[in-house]
Short mmCIF file of N, CA and C in Angstrom, two decimals:
data_model
loop_
_atom_site.label_atom_id
_atom_site.label_comp_id
_atom_site.label_asym_id
_atom_site.label_seq_id
_atom_site.Cartn_x
_atom_site.Cartn_y
_atom_site.Cartn_z
N ILE A 1 6.43 -0.45 -20.31
CA ILE A 1 6.80 -1.82 -20.06
C ILE A 1 5.27 -2.26 -20.00
N THR A 2 5.18 -3.90 -20.27
CA THR A 2 4.42 -4.59 -20.21
C THR A 2 4.40 -4.88 -18.93
N GLU A 3 3.44 -5.78 -18.24
CA GLU A 3 2.90 -5.89 -17.01
C GLU A 3 3.66 -7.59 -16.46
N LEU A 4 4.43 -8.15 -17.75
CA LEU A 4 3.93 -9.48 -17.46
C LEU A 4 6.48 -8.25 -17.32
N SER A 5 6.71 -7.95 -18.57
CA SER A 5 7.88 -7.32 -18.23
C SER A 5 7.99 -6.64 -16.74
N THR A 6 7.13 -6.02 -16.36
CA THR A 6 7.44 -5.21 -14.50
C THR A 6 8.19 -6.51 -13.75
N ARG A 7 6.17 -7.29 -13.58
CA ARG A 7 6.45 -8.96 -12.97
C ARG A 7 7.95 -9.57 -13.16
N GLN A 8 8.59 -10.03 -14.12
CA GLN A 8 9.89 -10.58 -14.07
C GLN A 8 10.81 -9.23 -13.98
N MET A 9 11.52 -8.23 -13.86
CA MET A 9 12.78 -7.26 -14.34
C MET A 9 11.95 -6.46 -12.89
N TYR A 10 10.89 -6.94 -12.16
CA TYR A 10 11.06 -5.73 -10.78
C TYR A 10 10.35 -6.96 -9.71
N ILE A 11 9.21 -7.23 -9.33
CA ILE A 11 8.65 -7.71 -8.16
C ILE A 11 9.81 -9.11 -8.19
N ASP A 12 9.33 -10.11 -9.51
CA ASP A 12 10.43 -11.18 -8.72
C ASP A 12 11.30 -10.55 -8.69
N VAL A 13 12.02 -10.07 -8.20
CA VAL A 13 13.62 -9.79 -8.21
C VAL A 13 13.50 -9.20 -6.56
N ASP A 14 12.64 -8.67 -6.67
CA ASP A 14 12.57 -7.39 -5.30
C ASP A 14 12.12 -8.87 -4.36
N LEU A 15 10.83 -9.60 -4.59
CA LEU A 15 10.75 -10.73 -3.83
C LEU A 15 11.65 -11.64 -3.29
N GLN A 16 12.58 -11.74 -4.32
CA GLN A 16 13.84 -13.39 -3.76
C GLN A 16 15.04 -12.25 -3.21
N LEU A 17 14.93 -11.39 -3.03
CA LEU A 17 15.86 -10.02 -2.71
C LEU A 17 15.19 -10.46 -1.13
N ALA A 18 14.09 -10.21 -1.34
CA ALA A 18 13.35 -9.73 0.68
C ALA A 18 13.20 -11.50 0.91
N GLY A 19 13.81 -12.50 0.39
CA GLY A 19 14.23 -13.77 1.09
C GLY A 19 12.69 -14.63 0.79
N TRP A 20 11.83 -14.26 -0.34
CA TRP A 20 10.45 -15.01 -0.39
C TRP A 20 11.21 -16.22 -1.82
N GLN A 21 10.53 -17.03 -1.61
CA GLN A 21 9.99 -18.34 -2.41
C GLN A 21 9.45 -18.92 -3.88
N LEU A 22 9.80 -18.60 -5.00
CA LEU A 22 8.83 -18.54 -5.60
C LEU A 22 8.87 -19.87 -6.52
N SER A 23 10.03 -20.39 -6.40
CA SER A 23 9.39 -21.86 -7.28
C SER A 23 10.75 -22.97 -6.15
N GLY A 24 9.90 -23.85 -6.74
CA GLY A 24 11.04 -24.93 -6.13
C GLY A 24 9.67 -25.88 -4.67
N SER A 25 10.20 -26.46 -3.79
CA SER A 25 9.56 -27.00 -3.14
C SER A 25 9.52 -26.61 -1.52
N ARG A 26 10.67 -25.03 -1.38
CA ARG A 26 10.43 -24.25 -0.15
C ARG A 26 9.31 -23.35 -0.82
N ALA A 27 8.35 -23.00 -1.77
CA ALA A 27 8.17 -21.94 -2.32
C ALA A 27 7.35 -21.45 -1.06
N ASN A 28 7.23 -20.44 -1.19
CA ASN A 28 6.47 -19.70 -0.26
C ASN A 28 4.96 -18.68 -1.62
N VAL A 29 5.69 -18.14 -2.37
CA VAL A 29 4.86 -17.30 -3.54
C VAL A 29 4.47 -18.71 -4.39
N ALA A 30 2.67 -17.50 -4.72
CA ALA A 30 1.60 -18.54 -5.28
C ALA A 30 2.11 -17.12 -6.28
N ALA A 31 2.38 -17.43 -8.11
CA ALA A 31 1.62 -16.36 -8.89
C ALA A 31 0.63 -17.26 -9.89
N GLU A 32 -0.06 -15.88 -10.18
CA GLU A 32 -1.37 -16.49 -11.48
C GLU A 32 -2.78 -17.25 -10.01
N LEU A 33 -2.37 -17.12 -9.14
CA LEU A 33 -3.55 -17.59 -8.30
C LEU A 33 -4.84 -18.04 -8.78
N PRO A 34 -5.28 -18.57 -8.89
CA PRO A 34 -7.21 -18.59 -9.26
C PRO A 34 -8.41 -17.96 -8.68
N VAL A 35 -9.16 -17.35 -9.02
CA VAL A 35 -9.81 -16.48 -7.14
C VAL A 35 -11.23 -17.10 -7.85
N ARG A 36 -11.74 -17.07 -6.78
CA ARG A 36 -13.86 -17.01 -7.11
C ARG A 36 -14.17 -15.26 -6.57
N ASP A 37 -15.43 -15.59 -7.00
CA ASP A 37 -16.32 -14.59 -6.63
C ASP A 37 -15.23 -13.05 -6.88
N MET A 38 -15.44 -12.43 -7.71
CA MET A 38 -14.30 -11.79 -7.91
C MET A 38 -15.43 -10.47 -7.78
N ASN A 39 -14.80 -9.36 -6.81
CA ASN A 39 -15.88 -8.16 -6.60
C ASN A 39 -17.34 -8.68 -6.08
N GLY A 40 -17.24 -10.04 -5.44
CA GLY A 40 -18.58 -10.23 -5.03
C GLY A 40 -19.56 -11.08 -6.00
N VAL A 41 -19.10 -10.92 -6.87
CA VAL A 41 -19.66 -11.54 -8.15
C VAL A 41 -19.87 -12.98 -7.63
N PRO A 42 -20.57 -13.72 -7.63
CA PRO A 42 -20.63 -15.61 -7.36
C PRO A 42 -19.80 -15.92 -8.79
N ARG A 43 -18.71 -16.34 -8.30
CA ARG A 43 -18.89 -17.23 -9.62
C ARG A 43 -17.64 -16.68 -10.70
N ALA A 44 -17.63 -15.57 -10.68
CA ALA A 44 -16.38 -14.02 -11.33
C ALA A 44 -15.36 -15.21 -11.35
N VAL A 45 -14.37 -15.00 -11.88
CA VAL A 45 -13.27 -15.79 -12.22
C VAL A 45 -11.87 -14.65 -12.08
N GLY A 46 -11.58 -14.27 -11.94
CA GLY A 46 -10.25 -13.78 -11.48
C GLY A 46 -8.62 -13.96 -10.90
N LYS A 47 -7.67 -13.73 -11.29
CA LYS A 47 -5.82 -13.93 -10.68
C LYS A 47 -5.24 -13.18 -9.98
N ALA A 48 -4.76 -13.16 -9.06
CA ALA A 48 -3.83 -12.99 -8.10
C ALA A 48 -2.94 -12.98 -8.76
N ASP A 49 -2.29 -11.29 -9.04
CA ASP A 49 -0.50 -11.97 -9.06
C ASP A 49 0.62 -12.79 -8.96
N TYR A 50 0.15 -11.88 -7.27
CA TYR A 50 1.20 -13.45 -6.58
C TYR A 50 0.08 -13.51 -4.69
N VAL A 51 0.41 -14.47 -4.46
CA VAL A 51 0.20 -14.53 -3.22
C VAL A 51 1.32 -15.19 -2.34
N LEU A 52 1.43 -14.07 -1.47
CA LEU A 52 2.75 -14.96 -0.02
C LEU A 52 1.93 -15.02 0.62
N PHE A 53 2.46 -16.21 1.33
CA PHE A 53 2.30 -17.57 2.28
C PHE A 53 3.21 -17.37 3.23
N GLY A 54 2.23 -17.75 5.14
CA GLY A 54 3.21 -17.22 6.10
C GLY A 54 3.53 -18.85 6.43
N LYS A 55 4.17 -19.40 7.34
CA LYS A 55 5.10 -21.01 7.38
C LYS A 55 3.89 -21.79 7.83
N ASP A 56 2.80 -20.80 8.38
CA ASP A 56 1.94 -21.74 8.12
C ASP A 56 0.31 -22.19 7.06
N GLY A 57 1.14 -21.33 6.00
CA GLY A 57 0.05 -21.88 4.85
C GLY A 57 -0.70 -20.58 4.39
N ARG A 58 -1.00 -19.45 5.28
CA ARG A 58 -2.58 -18.41 5.43
C ARG A 58 -2.04 -17.70 4.57
N PRO A 59 -2.02 -17.15 3.66
CA PRO A 59 -1.89 -16.38 2.96
C PRO A 59 -1.69 -15.03 3.83
N LEU A 60 -0.52 -14.12 3.63
CA LEU A 60 0.08 -12.95 4.03
C LEU A 60 -0.25 -11.78 3.56
N ALA A 61 -0.09 -11.83 1.80
CA ALA A 61 -0.23 -10.93 1.20
C ALA A 61 -0.39 -10.93 -0.07
N VAL A 62 -1.00 -10.40 -0.78
CA VAL A 62 -1.52 -10.37 -2.51
C VAL A 62 -0.51 -8.98 -2.88
N VAL A 63 0.02 -9.48 -4.21
CA VAL A 63 0.78 -8.00 -4.57
C VAL A 63 0.07 -8.06 -6.09
N GLU A 64 0.02 -6.56 -5.90
CA GLU A 64 -0.34 -6.72 -7.78
C GLU A 64 0.03 -5.85 -8.27
N ALA A 65 0.03 -6.80 -9.91
CA ALA A 65 1.29 -6.08 -10.92
C ALA A 65 0.85 -5.08 -11.80
N LYS A 66 0.77 -4.07 -11.91
CA LYS A 66 0.34 -3.15 -13.31
C LYS A 66 1.55 -2.61 -14.45
N ARG A 67 1.62 -2.80 -15.75
CA ARG A 67 2.53 -1.82 -16.58
C ARG A 67 2.78 -0.88 -15.54
N THR A 68 4.49 -0.44 -16.25
CA THR A 68 4.55 0.77 -15.40
C THR A 68 3.47 1.96 -15.50
N SER A 69 3.05 1.78 -16.72
CA SER A 69 2.37 2.92 -17.89
C SER A 69 0.48 2.91 -16.97
N ARG A 70 0.27 2.41 -15.84
CA ARG A 70 -0.79 2.56 -15.26
C ARG A 70 -0.33 2.91 -14.32
N ASP A 71 -1.88 3.50 -13.39
CA ASP A 71 -1.21 4.42 -11.82
C ASP A 71 -1.41 3.38 -10.72
N ALA A 72 -0.20 3.61 -9.80
CA ALA A 72 -0.56 3.03 -8.99
C ALA A 72 -1.50 2.25 -8.49
N LYS A 73 -2.66 3.40 -8.09
CA LYS A 73 -3.53 3.53 -7.14
C LYS A 73 -5.10 2.01 -7.77
N ALA A 74 -4.52 1.76 -9.21
CA ALA A 74 -4.81 1.12 -9.85
C ALA A 74 -4.64 -0.06 -9.39
N GLY A 75 -3.65 -0.64 -8.89
CA GLY A 75 -2.85 -1.73 -8.44
C GLY A 75 -3.86 -2.23 -7.03
N GLY A 76 -4.01 -0.98 -6.75
CA GLY A 76 -4.18 -1.20 -5.37
C GLY A 76 -5.56 -1.35 -5.26
N ALA A 77 -6.63 -0.99 -5.97
CA ALA A 77 -7.76 -1.13 -6.02
C ALA A 77 -8.29 -2.59 -6.25
N ALA A 78 -7.74 -2.87 -7.32
CA ALA A 78 -7.26 -4.14 -7.52
C ALA A 78 -7.05 -5.52 -6.59
N GLY A 79 -5.93 -5.29 -5.84
CA GLY A 79 -5.45 -5.94 -4.84
C GLY A 79 -6.08 -6.22 -3.55
N GLN A 80 -6.79 -4.45 -3.38
CA GLN A 80 -7.78 -5.14 -2.08
C GLN A 80 -8.91 -5.66 -3.09
N ALA A 81 -9.39 -5.60 -3.82
CA ALA A 81 -10.60 -6.91 -4.51
C ALA A 81 -10.12 -8.69 -4.82
N LEU A 82 -8.87 -8.48 -4.46
CA LEU A 82 -8.58 -9.89 -4.90
C LEU A 82 -8.01 -10.32 -2.98
N CYS A 83 -8.05 -9.27 -1.95
CA CYS A 83 -7.64 -9.92 -0.63
C CYS A 83 -8.80 -10.79 -0.32
N GLY A 84 -9.62 -10.83 -0.48
CA GLY A 84 -10.96 -11.04 0.33
C GLY A 84 -11.25 -12.59 -0.43
N CYS A 85 -11.02 -12.15 -2.28
CA CYS A 85 -11.17 -13.79 -2.64
C CYS A 85 -10.20 -14.67 -2.10
N VAL A 86 -9.28 -14.24 -2.35
CA VAL A 86 -7.64 -14.99 -1.42
C VAL A 86 -7.97 -15.94 -0.08
N GLU A 87 -8.38 -15.24 0.40
CA GLU A 87 -8.70 -15.64 1.90
C GLU A 87 -9.88 -16.54 2.11
N LYS A 88 -11.15 -16.84 0.88
CA LYS A 88 -11.89 -17.67 0.37
C LYS A 88 -11.37 -18.94 0.31
N ASP A 89 -10.56 -18.80 -0.69
CA ASP A 89 -10.26 -19.82 -1.57
C ASP A 89 -8.79 -20.79 -0.63
N VAL A 90 -8.40 -20.20 -0.57
CA VAL A 90 -6.88 -20.85 0.41
C VAL A 90 -7.34 -21.38 1.43
#
């Protein structure tokens, strides 16, 4: 299935079941958050699939989605690259 379907069918549901708010005035998850300087390249733009925020508004985690046919390691590598970018941008 596609990455979008993976997000809608699995990740969104799991985040909500775990108590995360994906929308509304109490949202503590940002989806498709733009980030800069991807992979250390100045002005290179990317998007974090999900960023989870703590009560203090600081980022706690990045969740990277991949279609089910992709190796999970690809998502891990992309997530690691995004973490540094999110910390700088938020």
